[in-house]
Tab-separated table of C-alpha atoms in Angstrom:
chain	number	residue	atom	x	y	z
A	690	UNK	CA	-16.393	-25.856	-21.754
A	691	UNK	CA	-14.100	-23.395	-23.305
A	692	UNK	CA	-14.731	-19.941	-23.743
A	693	UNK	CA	-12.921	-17.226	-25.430
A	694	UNK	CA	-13.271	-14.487	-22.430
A	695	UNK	CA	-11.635	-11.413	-24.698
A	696	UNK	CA	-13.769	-12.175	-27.763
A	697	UNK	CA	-16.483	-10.885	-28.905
A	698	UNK	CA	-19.621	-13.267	-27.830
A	699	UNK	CA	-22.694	-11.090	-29.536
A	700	UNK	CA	-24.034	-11.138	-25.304
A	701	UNK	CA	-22.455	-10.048	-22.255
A	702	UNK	CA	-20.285	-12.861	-20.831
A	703	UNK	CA	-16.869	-11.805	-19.628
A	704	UNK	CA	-17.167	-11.634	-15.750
A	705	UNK	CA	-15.450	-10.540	-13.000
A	706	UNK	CA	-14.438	-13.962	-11.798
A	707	UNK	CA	-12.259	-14.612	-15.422
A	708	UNK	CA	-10.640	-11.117	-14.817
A	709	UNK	CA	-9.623	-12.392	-11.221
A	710	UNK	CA	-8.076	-15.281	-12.686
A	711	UNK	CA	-6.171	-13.921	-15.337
A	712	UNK	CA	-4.563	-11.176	-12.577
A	713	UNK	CA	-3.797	-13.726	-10.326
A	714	UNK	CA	-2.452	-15.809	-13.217
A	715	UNK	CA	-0.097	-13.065	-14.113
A	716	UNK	CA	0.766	-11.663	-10.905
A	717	UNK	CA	0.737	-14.922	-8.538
A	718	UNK	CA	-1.178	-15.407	-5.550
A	719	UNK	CA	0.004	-13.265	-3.267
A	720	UNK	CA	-1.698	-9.740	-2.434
A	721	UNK	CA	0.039	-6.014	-3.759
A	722	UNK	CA	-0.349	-2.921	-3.283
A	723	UNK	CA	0.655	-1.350	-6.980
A	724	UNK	CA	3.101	1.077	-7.041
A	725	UNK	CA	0.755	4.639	-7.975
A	726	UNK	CA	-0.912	6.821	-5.736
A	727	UNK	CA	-0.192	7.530	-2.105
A	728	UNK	CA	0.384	3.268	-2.132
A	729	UNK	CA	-2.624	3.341	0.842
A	730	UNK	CA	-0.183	5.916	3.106
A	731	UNK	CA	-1.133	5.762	6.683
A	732	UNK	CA	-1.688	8.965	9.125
A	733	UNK	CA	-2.212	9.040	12.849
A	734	UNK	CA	-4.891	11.579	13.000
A	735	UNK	CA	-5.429	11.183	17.023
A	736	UNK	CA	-5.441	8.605	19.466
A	737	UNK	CA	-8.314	6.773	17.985
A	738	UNK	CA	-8.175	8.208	14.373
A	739	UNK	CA	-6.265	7.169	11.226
A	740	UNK	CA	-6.290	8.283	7.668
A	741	UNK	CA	-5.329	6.193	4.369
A	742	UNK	CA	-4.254	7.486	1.279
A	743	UNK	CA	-5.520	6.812	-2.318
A	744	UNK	CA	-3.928	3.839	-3.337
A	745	UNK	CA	-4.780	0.847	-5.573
A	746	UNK	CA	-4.245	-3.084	-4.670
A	747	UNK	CA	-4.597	-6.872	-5.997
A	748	UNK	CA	-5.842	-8.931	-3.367
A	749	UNK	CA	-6.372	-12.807	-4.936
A	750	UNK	CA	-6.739	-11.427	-8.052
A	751	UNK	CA	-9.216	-9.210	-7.195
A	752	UNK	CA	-8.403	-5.155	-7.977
A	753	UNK	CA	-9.479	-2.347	-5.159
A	754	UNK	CA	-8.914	0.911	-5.768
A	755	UNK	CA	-9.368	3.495	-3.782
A	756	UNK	CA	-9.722	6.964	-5.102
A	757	UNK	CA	-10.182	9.407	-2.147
A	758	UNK	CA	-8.085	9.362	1.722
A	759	UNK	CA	-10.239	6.946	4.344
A	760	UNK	CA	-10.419	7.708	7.967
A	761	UNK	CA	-10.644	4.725	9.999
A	762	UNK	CA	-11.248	4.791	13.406
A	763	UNK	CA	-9.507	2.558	16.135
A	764	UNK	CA	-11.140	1.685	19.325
A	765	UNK	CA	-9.411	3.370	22.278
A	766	UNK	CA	-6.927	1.463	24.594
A	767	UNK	CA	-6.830	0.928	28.037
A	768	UNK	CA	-4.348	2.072	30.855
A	769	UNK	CA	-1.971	-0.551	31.803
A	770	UNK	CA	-2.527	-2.867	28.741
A	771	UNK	CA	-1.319	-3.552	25.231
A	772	UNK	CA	-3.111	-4.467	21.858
A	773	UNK	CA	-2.524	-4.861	18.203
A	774	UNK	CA	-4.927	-3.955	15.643
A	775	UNK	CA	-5.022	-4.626	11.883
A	776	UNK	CA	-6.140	-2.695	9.447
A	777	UNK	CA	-7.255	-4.670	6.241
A	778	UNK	CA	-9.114	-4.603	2.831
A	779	UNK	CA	-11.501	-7.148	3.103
A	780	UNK	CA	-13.465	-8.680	0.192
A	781	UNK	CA	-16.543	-10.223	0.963
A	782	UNK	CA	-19.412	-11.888	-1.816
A	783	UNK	CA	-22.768	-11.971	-0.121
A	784	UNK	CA	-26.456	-12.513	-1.240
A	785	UNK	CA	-27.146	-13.208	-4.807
A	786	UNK	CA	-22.715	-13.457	-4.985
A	787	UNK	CA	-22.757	-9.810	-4.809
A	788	UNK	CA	-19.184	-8.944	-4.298
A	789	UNK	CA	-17.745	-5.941	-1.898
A	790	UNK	CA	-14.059	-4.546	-0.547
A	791	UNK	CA	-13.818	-2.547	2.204
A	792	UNK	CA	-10.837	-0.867	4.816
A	793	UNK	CA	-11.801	-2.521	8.268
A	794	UNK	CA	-10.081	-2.235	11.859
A	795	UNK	CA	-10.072	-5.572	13.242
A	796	UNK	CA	-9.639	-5.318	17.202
A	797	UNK	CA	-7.092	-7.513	18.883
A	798	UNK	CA	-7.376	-8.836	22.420
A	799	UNK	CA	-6.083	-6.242	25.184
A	800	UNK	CA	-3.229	-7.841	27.628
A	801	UNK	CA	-0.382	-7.125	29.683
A	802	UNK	CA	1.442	-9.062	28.451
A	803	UNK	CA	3.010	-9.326	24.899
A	804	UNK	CA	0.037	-8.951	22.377
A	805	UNK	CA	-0.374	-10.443	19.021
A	806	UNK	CA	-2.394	-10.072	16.190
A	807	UNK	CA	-6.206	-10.896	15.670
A	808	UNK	CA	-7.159	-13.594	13.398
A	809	UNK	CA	-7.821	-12.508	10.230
A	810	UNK	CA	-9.713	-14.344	6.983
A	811	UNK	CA	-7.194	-16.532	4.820
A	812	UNK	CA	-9.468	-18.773	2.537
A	813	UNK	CA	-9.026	-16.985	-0.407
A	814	UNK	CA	-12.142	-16.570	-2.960
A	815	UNK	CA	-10.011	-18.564	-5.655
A	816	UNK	CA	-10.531	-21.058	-3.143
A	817	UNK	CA	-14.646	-20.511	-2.438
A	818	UNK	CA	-14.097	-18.362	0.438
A	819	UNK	CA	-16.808	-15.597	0.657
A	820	UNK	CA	-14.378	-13.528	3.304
A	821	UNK	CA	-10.971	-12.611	3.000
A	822	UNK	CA	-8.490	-10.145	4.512
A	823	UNK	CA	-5.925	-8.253	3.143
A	824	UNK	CA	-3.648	-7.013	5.893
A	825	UNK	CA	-2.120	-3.436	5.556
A	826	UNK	CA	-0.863	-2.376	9.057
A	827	UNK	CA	-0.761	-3.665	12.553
A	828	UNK	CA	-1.362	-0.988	14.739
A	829	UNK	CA	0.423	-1.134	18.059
A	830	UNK	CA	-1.428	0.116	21.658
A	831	UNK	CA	0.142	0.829	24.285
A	832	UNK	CA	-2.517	2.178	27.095
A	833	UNK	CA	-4.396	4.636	25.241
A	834	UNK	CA	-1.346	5.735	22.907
A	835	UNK	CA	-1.126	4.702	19.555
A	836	UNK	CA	2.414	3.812	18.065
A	837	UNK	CA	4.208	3.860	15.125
A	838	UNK	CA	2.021	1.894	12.218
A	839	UNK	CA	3.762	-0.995	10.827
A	840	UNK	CA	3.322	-1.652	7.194
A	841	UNK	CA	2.385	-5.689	6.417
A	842	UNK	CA	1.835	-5.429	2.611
A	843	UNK	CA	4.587	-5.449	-0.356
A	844	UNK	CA	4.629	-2.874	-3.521
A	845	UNK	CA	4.676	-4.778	-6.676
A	846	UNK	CA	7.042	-3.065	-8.695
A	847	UNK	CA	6.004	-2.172	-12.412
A	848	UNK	CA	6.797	-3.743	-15.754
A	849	UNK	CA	9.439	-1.439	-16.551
A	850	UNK	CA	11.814	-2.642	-13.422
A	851	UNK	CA	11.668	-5.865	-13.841
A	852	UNK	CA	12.969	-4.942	-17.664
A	853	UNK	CA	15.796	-2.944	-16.181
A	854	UNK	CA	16.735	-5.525	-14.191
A	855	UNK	CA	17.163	-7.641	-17.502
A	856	UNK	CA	18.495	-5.288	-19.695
A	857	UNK	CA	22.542	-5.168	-20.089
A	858	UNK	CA	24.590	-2.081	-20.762
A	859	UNK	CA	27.257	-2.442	-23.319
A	860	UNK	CA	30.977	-2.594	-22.005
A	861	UNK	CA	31.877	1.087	-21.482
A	862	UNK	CA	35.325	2.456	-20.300
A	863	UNK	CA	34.330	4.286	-17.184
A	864	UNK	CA	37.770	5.519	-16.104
A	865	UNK	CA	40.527	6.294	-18.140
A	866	UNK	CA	44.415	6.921	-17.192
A	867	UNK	CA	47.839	6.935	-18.404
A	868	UNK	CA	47.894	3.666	-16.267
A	869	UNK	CA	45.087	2.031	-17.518
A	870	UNK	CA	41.537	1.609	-17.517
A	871	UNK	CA	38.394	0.487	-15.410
A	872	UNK	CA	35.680	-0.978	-17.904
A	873	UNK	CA	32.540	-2.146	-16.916
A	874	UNK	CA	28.581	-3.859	-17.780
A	875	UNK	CA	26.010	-3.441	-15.574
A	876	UNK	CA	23.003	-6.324	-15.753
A	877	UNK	CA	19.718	-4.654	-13.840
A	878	UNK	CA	22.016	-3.778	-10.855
A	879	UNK	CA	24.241	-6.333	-11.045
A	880	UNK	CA	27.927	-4.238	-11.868
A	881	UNK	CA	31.241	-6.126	-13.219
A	882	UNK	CA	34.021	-4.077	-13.806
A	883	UNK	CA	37.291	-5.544	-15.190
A	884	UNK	CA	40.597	-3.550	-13.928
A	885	UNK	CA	43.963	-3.150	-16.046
A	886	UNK	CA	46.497	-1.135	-14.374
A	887	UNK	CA	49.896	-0.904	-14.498
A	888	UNK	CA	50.526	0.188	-10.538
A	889	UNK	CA	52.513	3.766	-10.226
A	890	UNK	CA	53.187	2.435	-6.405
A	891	UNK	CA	56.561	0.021	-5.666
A	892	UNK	CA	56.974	0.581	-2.293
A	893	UNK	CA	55.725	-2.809	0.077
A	894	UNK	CA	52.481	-0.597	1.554
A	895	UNK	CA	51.753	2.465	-1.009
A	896	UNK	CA	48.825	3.474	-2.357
A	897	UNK	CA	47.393	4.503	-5.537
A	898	UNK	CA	44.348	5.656	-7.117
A	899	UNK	CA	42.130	4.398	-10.120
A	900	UNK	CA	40.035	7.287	-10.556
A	901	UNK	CA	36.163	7.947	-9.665
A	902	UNK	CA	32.985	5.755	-10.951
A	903	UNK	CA	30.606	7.750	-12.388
A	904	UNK	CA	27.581	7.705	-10.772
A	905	UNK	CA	25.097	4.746	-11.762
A	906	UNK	CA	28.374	2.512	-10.893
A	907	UNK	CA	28.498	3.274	-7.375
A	908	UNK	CA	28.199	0.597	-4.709
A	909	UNK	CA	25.739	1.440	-1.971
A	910	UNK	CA	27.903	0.740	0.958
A	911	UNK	CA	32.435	0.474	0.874
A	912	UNK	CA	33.348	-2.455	-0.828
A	913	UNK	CA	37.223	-4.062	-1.067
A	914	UNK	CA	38.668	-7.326	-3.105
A	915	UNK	CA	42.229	-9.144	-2.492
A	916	UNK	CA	44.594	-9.092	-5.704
A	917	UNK	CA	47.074	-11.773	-5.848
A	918	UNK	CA	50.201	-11.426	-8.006
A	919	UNK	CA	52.238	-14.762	-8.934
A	920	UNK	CA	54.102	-16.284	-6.702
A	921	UNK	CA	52.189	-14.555	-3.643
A	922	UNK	CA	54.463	-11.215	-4.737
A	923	UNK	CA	52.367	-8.314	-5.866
A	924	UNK	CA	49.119	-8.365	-3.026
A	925	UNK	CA	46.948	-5.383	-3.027
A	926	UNK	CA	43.566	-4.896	-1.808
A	927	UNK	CA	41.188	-2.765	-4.033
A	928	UNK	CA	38.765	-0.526	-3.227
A	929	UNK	CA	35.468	0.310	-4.400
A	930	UNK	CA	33.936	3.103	-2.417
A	931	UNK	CA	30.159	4.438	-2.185
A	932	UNK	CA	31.200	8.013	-3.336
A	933	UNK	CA	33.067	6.572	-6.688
A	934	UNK	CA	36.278	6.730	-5.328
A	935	UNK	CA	38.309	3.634	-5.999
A	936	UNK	CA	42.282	2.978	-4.769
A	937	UNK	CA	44.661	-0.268	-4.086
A	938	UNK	CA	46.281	-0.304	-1.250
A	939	UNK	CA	49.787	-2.923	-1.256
A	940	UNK	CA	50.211	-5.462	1.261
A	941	UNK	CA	53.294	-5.771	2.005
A	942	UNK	CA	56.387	-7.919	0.285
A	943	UNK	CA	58.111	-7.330	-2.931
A	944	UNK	CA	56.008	-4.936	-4.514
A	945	UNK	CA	56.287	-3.720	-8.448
A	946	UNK	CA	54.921	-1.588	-10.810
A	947	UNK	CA	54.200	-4.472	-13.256
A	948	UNK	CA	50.466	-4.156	-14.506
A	949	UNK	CA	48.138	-6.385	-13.524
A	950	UNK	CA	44.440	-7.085	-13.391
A	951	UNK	CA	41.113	-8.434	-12.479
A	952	UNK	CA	37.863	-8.465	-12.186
A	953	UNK	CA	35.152	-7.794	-9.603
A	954	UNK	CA	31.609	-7.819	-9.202
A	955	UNK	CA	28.867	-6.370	-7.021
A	956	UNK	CA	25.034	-5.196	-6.891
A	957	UNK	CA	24.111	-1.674	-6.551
């Protein structure tokens, strides 16, 4: 039967199970952790203690939030052997299909060997299942030491990055010279920049310089693309640096000062 769920009904009738579905719906099947709060931060209080942060998450559809820091604590090790623990949000529906989340420690198996993780619950309540399991961290034992906490979950990012990541700049002239000019669009933080230059450097390996990217423009790591005049005359390589900087380098040959130009591409 159909049902208009954001309606008014003259009774109470929206339930918890429709606001699952629409969440999952919209966000997909997999769990989040949503990007506010301390995003469920972990602490190592002690060797059997840890704390997490406020945080709020979609497990299944299903939204947990949790206002106030949690300490959890983690059964001790043992000298001479190895365990992984995970720490979870685990929703469970019991009697009368009340339902519950909670932050649990679930206790691997101790070895001296390699360990792995415990078994955790997977049927997800979309599916019927009345347990399921969120993991957050593994928490790696090494004798009665407790090491570094290793995140499991992924941060949904918000509304407004996935629109950035749509959204297109206009073309804008980002460097400007008596020789000629670097314009570029970015898309999200995809960059294209398109290069006409009229090169100030004739000898068969001189350099030159185009000027500095403001920042925004920047590539994260040293980037460099292969010019190719006609002919094979006229090679330079061009460089786009992390700082902004950018040059072209001449590789040898007949080399000119004709202009020339090109267009690269990269992600931020």
């Amino acid at each position: 039967m159909v049902e208009l769920v954001t309606g008014h009904a003259n009774k109470a009738h929206a339930t918890a199970e429709q606001a699952a579905g629409l969440n999952a719906g919209i966000l997909g099947l997999d769990d989040y952790v949503l990007n506010v709060h301390d995003k469920f931060k972990i602490t190592v209080v002690s060797a059997n203690k840890v704390t997490i942060g406020t945080g709020e998450l979609v497990m299944q559809g299903r939204h947990v939030s949790q206002g106030t820091p949690e300490d959890l604590i983690v059964t001790n090790g043992s000298q001479g052997q190895k365990r992984n623990d995970l720490i979870v949000c685990r929703y469970a529906k019991g009697s009368q299909n009340i339902e519950s989340a909670k932050l649990v420690v679930v206790r691997g198996v101790p070895t001296t060997g390699t360990p792995t993780d415990p078994a955790v619950n997977t049927t997800s309540p979309l599916d019927g299942g009345t347990t399921y399991d969120m993991p957050l961290y593994r928490i790696p034992l090494d004798g009665i030491t407790i090491g570094t906490p290793v995140a499991l979950f992924n941060v949904l990012k918000p509304m407004s990055d996935v629109w950035d990541s749509l959204t297109q700049t206009e073309v804008l002239t980002l460097i400007n010279s008596t020789y000629g000019t670097v314009k570029g669009y970015r898309r999200g933080s995809l960059v294209t920049l398109r290069i006409d230059w009229k090169s100030s450097a004739s000898g068969s390996w001189n350099t030159g310089n185009f000027g500095t990217l403001p920042e925004g423009w920047r590539p994260p790591m040293d980037l460099n693309f292969s010019y190719g005049g006609r002919d094979g005359a006229n090679q330079k390589t061009i460089d786009v640096n992390a700082n902004g900087t950018m040059t072209y380098a001449n590789q040898g040959g007949t080399q000119g000062t004709d202009a020339f130009g090109m267009t690269v591409s990269y992600a931020l």
